[in-house]
mmCIF file of C-alpha atoms in Angstrom:
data_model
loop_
_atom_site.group_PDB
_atom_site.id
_atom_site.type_symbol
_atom_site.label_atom_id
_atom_site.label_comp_id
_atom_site.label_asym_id
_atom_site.label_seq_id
_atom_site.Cartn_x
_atom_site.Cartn_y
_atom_site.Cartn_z
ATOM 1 C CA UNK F 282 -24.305 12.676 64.827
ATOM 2 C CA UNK F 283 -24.158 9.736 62.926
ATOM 3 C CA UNK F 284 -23.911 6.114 64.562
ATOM 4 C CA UNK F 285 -23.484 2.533 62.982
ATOM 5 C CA UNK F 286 -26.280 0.379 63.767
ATOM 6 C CA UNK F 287 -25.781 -2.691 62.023
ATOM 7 C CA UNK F 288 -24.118 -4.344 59.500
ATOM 8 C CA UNK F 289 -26.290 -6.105 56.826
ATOM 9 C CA UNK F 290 -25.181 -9.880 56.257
ATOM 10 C CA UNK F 291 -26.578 -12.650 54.138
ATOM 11 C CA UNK F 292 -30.205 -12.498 52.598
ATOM 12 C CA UNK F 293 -32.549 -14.969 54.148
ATOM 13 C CA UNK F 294 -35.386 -16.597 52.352
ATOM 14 C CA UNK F 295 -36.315 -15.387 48.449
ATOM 15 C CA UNK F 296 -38.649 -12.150 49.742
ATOM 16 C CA UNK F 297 -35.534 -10.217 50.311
ATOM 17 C CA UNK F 298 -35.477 -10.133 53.779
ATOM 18 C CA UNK F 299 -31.274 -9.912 55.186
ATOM 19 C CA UNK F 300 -29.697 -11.211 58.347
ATOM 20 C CA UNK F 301 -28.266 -7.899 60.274
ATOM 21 C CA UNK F 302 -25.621 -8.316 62.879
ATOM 22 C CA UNK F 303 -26.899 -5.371 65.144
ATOM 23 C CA UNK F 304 -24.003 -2.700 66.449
ATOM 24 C CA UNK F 305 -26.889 -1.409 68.907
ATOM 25 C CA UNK F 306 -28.109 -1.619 72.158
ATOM 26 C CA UNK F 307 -31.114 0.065 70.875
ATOM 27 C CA UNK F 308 -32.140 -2.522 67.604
ATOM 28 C CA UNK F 309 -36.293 -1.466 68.402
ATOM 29 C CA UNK F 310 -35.861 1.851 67.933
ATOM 30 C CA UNK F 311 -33.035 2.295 65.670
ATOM 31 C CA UNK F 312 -33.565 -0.838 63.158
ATOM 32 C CA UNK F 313 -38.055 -0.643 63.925
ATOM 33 C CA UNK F 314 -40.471 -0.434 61.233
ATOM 34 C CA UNK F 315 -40.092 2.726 59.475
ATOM 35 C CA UNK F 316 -36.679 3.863 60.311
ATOM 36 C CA UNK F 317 -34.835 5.815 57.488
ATOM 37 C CA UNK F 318 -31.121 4.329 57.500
ATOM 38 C CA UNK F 319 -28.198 6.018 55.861
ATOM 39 C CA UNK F 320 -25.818 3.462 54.008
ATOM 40 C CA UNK F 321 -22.043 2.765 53.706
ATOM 41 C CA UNK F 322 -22.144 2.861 51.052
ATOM 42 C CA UNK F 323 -23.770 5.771 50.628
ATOM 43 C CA UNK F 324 -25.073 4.762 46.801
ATOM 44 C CA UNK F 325 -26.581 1.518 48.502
ATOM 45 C CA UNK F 326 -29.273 3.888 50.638
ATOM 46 C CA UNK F 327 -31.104 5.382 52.132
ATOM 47 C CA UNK F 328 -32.797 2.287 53.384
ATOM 48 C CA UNK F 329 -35.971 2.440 54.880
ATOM 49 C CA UNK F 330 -37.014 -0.691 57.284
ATOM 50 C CA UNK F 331 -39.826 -2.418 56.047
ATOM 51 C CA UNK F 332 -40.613 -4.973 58.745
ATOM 52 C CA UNK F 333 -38.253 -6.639 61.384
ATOM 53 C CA UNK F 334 -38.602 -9.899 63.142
ATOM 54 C CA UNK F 335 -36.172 -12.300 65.173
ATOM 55 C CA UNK F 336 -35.866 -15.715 63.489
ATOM 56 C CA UNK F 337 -33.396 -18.777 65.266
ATOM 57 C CA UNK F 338 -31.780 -15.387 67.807
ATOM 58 C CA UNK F 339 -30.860 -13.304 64.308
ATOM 59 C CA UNK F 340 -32.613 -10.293 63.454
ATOM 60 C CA UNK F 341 -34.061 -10.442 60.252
ATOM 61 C CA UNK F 342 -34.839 -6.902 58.400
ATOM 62 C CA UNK F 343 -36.664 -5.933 54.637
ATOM 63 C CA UNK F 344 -36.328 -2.811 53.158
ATOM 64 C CA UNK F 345 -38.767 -1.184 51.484
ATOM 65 C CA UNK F 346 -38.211 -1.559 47.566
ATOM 66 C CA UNK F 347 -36.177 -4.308 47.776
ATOM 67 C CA UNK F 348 -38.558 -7.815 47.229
ATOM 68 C CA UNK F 349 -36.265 -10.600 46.135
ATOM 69 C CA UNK F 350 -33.677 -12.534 47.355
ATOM 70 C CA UNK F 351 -30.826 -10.717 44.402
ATOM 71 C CA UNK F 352 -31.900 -7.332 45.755
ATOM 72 C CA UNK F 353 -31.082 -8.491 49.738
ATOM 73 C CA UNK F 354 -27.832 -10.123 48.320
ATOM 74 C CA UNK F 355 -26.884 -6.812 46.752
ATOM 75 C CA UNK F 356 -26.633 -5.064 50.132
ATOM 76 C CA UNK F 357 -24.352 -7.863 52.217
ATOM 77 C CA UNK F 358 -22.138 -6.257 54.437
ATOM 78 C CA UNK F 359 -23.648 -2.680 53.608
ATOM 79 C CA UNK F 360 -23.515 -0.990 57.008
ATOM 80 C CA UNK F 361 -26.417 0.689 58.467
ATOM 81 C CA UNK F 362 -26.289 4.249 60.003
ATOM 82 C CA UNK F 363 -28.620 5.975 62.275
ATOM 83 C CA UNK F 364 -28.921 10.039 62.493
ATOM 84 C CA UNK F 365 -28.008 10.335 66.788
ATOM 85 C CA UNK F 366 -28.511 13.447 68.611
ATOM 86 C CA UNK F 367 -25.407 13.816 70.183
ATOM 87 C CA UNK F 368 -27.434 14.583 73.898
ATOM 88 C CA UNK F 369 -29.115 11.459 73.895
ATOM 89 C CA UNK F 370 -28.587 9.000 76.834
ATOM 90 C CA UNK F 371 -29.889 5.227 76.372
ATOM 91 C CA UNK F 372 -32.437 4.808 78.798
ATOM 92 C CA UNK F 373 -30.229 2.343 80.874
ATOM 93 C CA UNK F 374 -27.520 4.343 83.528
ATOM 94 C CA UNK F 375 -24.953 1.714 82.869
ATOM 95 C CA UNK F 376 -25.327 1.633 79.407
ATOM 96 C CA UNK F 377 -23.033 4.442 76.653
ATOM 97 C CA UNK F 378 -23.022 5.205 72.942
ATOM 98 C CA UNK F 379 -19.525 4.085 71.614
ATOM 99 C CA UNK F 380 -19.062 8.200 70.587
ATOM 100 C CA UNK F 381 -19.259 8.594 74.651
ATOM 101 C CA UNK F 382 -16.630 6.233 75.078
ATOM 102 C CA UNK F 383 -14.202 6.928 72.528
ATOM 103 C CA UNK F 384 -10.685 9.190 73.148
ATOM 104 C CA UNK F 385 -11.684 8.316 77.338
ATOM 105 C CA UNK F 386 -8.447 8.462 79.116
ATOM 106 C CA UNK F 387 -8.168 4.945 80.612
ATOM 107 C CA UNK F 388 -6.659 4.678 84.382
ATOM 108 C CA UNK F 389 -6.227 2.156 87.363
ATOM 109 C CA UNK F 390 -8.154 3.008 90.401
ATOM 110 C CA UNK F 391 -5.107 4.141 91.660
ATOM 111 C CA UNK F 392 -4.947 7.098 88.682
ATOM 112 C CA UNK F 393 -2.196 5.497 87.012
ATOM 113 C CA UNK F 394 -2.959 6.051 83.496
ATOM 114 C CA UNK F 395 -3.161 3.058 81.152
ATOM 115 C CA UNK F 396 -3.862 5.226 77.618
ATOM 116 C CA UNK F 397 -7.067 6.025 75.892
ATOM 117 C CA UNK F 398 -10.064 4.436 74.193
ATOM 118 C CA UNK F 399 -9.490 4.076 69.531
ATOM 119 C CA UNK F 400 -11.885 1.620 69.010
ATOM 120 C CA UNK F 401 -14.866 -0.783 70.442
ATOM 121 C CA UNK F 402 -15.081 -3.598 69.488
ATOM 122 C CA UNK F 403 -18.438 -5.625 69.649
ATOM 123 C CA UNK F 404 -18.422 -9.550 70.403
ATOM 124 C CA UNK F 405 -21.405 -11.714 70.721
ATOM 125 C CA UNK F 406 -20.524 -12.653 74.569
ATOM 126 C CA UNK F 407 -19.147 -8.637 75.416
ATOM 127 C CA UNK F 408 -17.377 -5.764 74.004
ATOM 128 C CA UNK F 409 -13.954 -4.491 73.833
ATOM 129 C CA UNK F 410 -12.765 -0.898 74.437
ATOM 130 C CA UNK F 411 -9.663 -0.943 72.304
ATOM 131 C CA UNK F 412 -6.721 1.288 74.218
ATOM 132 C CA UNK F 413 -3.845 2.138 72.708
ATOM 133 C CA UNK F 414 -1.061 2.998 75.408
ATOM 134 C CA UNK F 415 1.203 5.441 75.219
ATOM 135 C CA UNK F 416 4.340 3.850 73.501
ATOM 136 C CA UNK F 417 2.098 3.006 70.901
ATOM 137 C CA UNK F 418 0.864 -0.515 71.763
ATOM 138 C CA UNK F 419 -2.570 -1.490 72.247
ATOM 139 C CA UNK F 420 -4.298 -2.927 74.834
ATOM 140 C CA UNK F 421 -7.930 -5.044 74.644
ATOM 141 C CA UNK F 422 -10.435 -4.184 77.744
ATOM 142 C CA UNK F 423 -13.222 -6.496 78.464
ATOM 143 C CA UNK F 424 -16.083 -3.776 79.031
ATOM 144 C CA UNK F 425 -17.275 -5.697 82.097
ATOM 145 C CA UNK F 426 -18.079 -4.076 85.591
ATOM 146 C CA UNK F 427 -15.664 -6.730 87.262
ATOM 147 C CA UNK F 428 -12.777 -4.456 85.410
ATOM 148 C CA UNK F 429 -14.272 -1.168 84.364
ATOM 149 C CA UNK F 430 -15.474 0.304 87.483
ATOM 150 C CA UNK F 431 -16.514 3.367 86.373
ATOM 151 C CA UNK F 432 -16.735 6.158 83.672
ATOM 152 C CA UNK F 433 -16.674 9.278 84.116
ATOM 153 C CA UNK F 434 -18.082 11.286 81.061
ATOM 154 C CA UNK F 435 -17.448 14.787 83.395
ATOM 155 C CA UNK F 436 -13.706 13.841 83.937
ATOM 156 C CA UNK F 437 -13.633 12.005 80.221
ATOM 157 C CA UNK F 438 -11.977 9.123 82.011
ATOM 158 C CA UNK F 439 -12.646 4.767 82.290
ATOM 159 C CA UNK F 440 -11.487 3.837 85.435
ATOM 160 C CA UNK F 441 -10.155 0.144 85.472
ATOM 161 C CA UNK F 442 -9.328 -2.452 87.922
ATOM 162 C CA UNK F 443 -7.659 -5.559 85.696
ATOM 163 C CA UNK F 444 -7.094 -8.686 86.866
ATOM 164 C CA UNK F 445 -3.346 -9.718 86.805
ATOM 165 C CA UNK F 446 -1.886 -10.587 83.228
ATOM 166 C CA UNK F 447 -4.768 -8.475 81.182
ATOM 167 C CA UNK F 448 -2.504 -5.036 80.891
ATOM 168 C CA UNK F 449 1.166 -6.104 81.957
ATOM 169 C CA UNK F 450 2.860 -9.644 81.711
ATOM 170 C CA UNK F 451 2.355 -10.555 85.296
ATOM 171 C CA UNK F 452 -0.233 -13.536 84.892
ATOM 172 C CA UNK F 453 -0.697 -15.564 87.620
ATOM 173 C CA UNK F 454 -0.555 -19.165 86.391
ATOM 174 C CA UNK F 455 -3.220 -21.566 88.694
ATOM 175 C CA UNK F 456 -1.906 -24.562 90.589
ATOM 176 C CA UNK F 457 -2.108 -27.940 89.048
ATOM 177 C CA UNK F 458 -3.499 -30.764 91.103
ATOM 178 C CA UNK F 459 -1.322 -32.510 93.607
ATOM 179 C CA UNK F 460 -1.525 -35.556 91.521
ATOM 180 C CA UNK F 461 1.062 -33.854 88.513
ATOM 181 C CA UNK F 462 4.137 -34.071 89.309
ATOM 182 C CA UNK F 463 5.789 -30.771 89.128
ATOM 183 C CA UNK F 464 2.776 -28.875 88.212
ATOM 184 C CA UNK F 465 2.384 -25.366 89.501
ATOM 185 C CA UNK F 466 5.922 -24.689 90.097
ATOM 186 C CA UNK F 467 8.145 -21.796 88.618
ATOM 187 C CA UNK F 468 11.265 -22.398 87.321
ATOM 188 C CA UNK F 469 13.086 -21.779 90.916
ATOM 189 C CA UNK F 470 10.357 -24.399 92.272
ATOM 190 C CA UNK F 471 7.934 -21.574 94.104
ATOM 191 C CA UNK F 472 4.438 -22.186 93.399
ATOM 192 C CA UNK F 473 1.900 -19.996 91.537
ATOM 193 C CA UNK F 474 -0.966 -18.754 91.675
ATOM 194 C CA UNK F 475 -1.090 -18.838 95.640
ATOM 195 C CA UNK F 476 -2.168 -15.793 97.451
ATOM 196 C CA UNK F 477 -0.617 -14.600 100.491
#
């Protein structure tokens, strides 16, 4: 199976090393020193990983065969793909490939279901699972353990606990301070955000 690892960005320096923003949680042993990388695309590879080094928190890769700063500019945003046996586990419990996670039926701890997993999207801070619903709308996940409680590869299911607001419109809008006037208040003068 065949996995994106990273997307190649701007070349760094004039030896042809590039700045890669990594899709992996895996960067040592997928983007290391030796690693034969499939391309998208494909014409642009395969690229084989020279050396590797962090410099200012960005990884910094050279290829082999490419020595100048035109040749790393010629593969921006060239993505980077890994061959995966589809049995692998990452060594971490509470960590998933993004083929594990994809078409999981999403559900509230109560079993009400939500829709399933089309996408995952990777932030700097955390990722999204991407759910579409089943009218047709989508729905963005924070893939946090304060939401998603649990998944179930056996039962192909992501069991979620939301806070109010994230998968319906029922937000709960905090309190102001007692200094503003007004603040805090619906429009038939209750206030928000209290809990009973």
């Amino acid at each position: 199976m065949q996995l994106v690892v990273a997307r190649i960005g701007r070349a760094h320096g004039i030896k042809g090393e590039v700045t890669v923003e990594v899709r992996t949680d895996e960067p040592e042993l997928r983007l290391g020193p030796g690693a034969v990388l499939a391309t998208e695309p494909a014409s642009t590879g395969p690229l084989t990983v020279e050396t590797g080094r962090v410099h200012s928190g960005r990884l910094l890769l050279r290829f082999a065969g490419v020595g100048d700063r035109t040749g790393a500019e010629a593969l921006r945003n060239t993505l980077l793909i890994a061959e995966v046996d589809p049995q692998d586990m990452p060594e971490d419990p509470d960590e998933y490939y993004d083929h594990q996670l994809m078409d999981l039926d999403v559900v509230l701890t109560d079993g009400t279901e939500i829709g399933r997993i089309t996408e995952i999207t990777h932030l700097p801070s955390q990722d999204l699972f991407i759910v579409e619903r089943p009218d047709g709308t989508e729905v963005m996940i924070p893939f946090v353990e304060e939401i998603v409680t649990e998944i179930d590869l056996v039962e192909q299911r992501a069991v979620i606990d939301p806070p109010p607001g994230l998968i319906d419109d029922n937000a709960v809008v905090a309190a102001g301070s007692d200094d503003d006037e007004g603040a805090g208040t619906g429009p038939d003068g209750a206030a928000k955000g209290e809990s009973s």
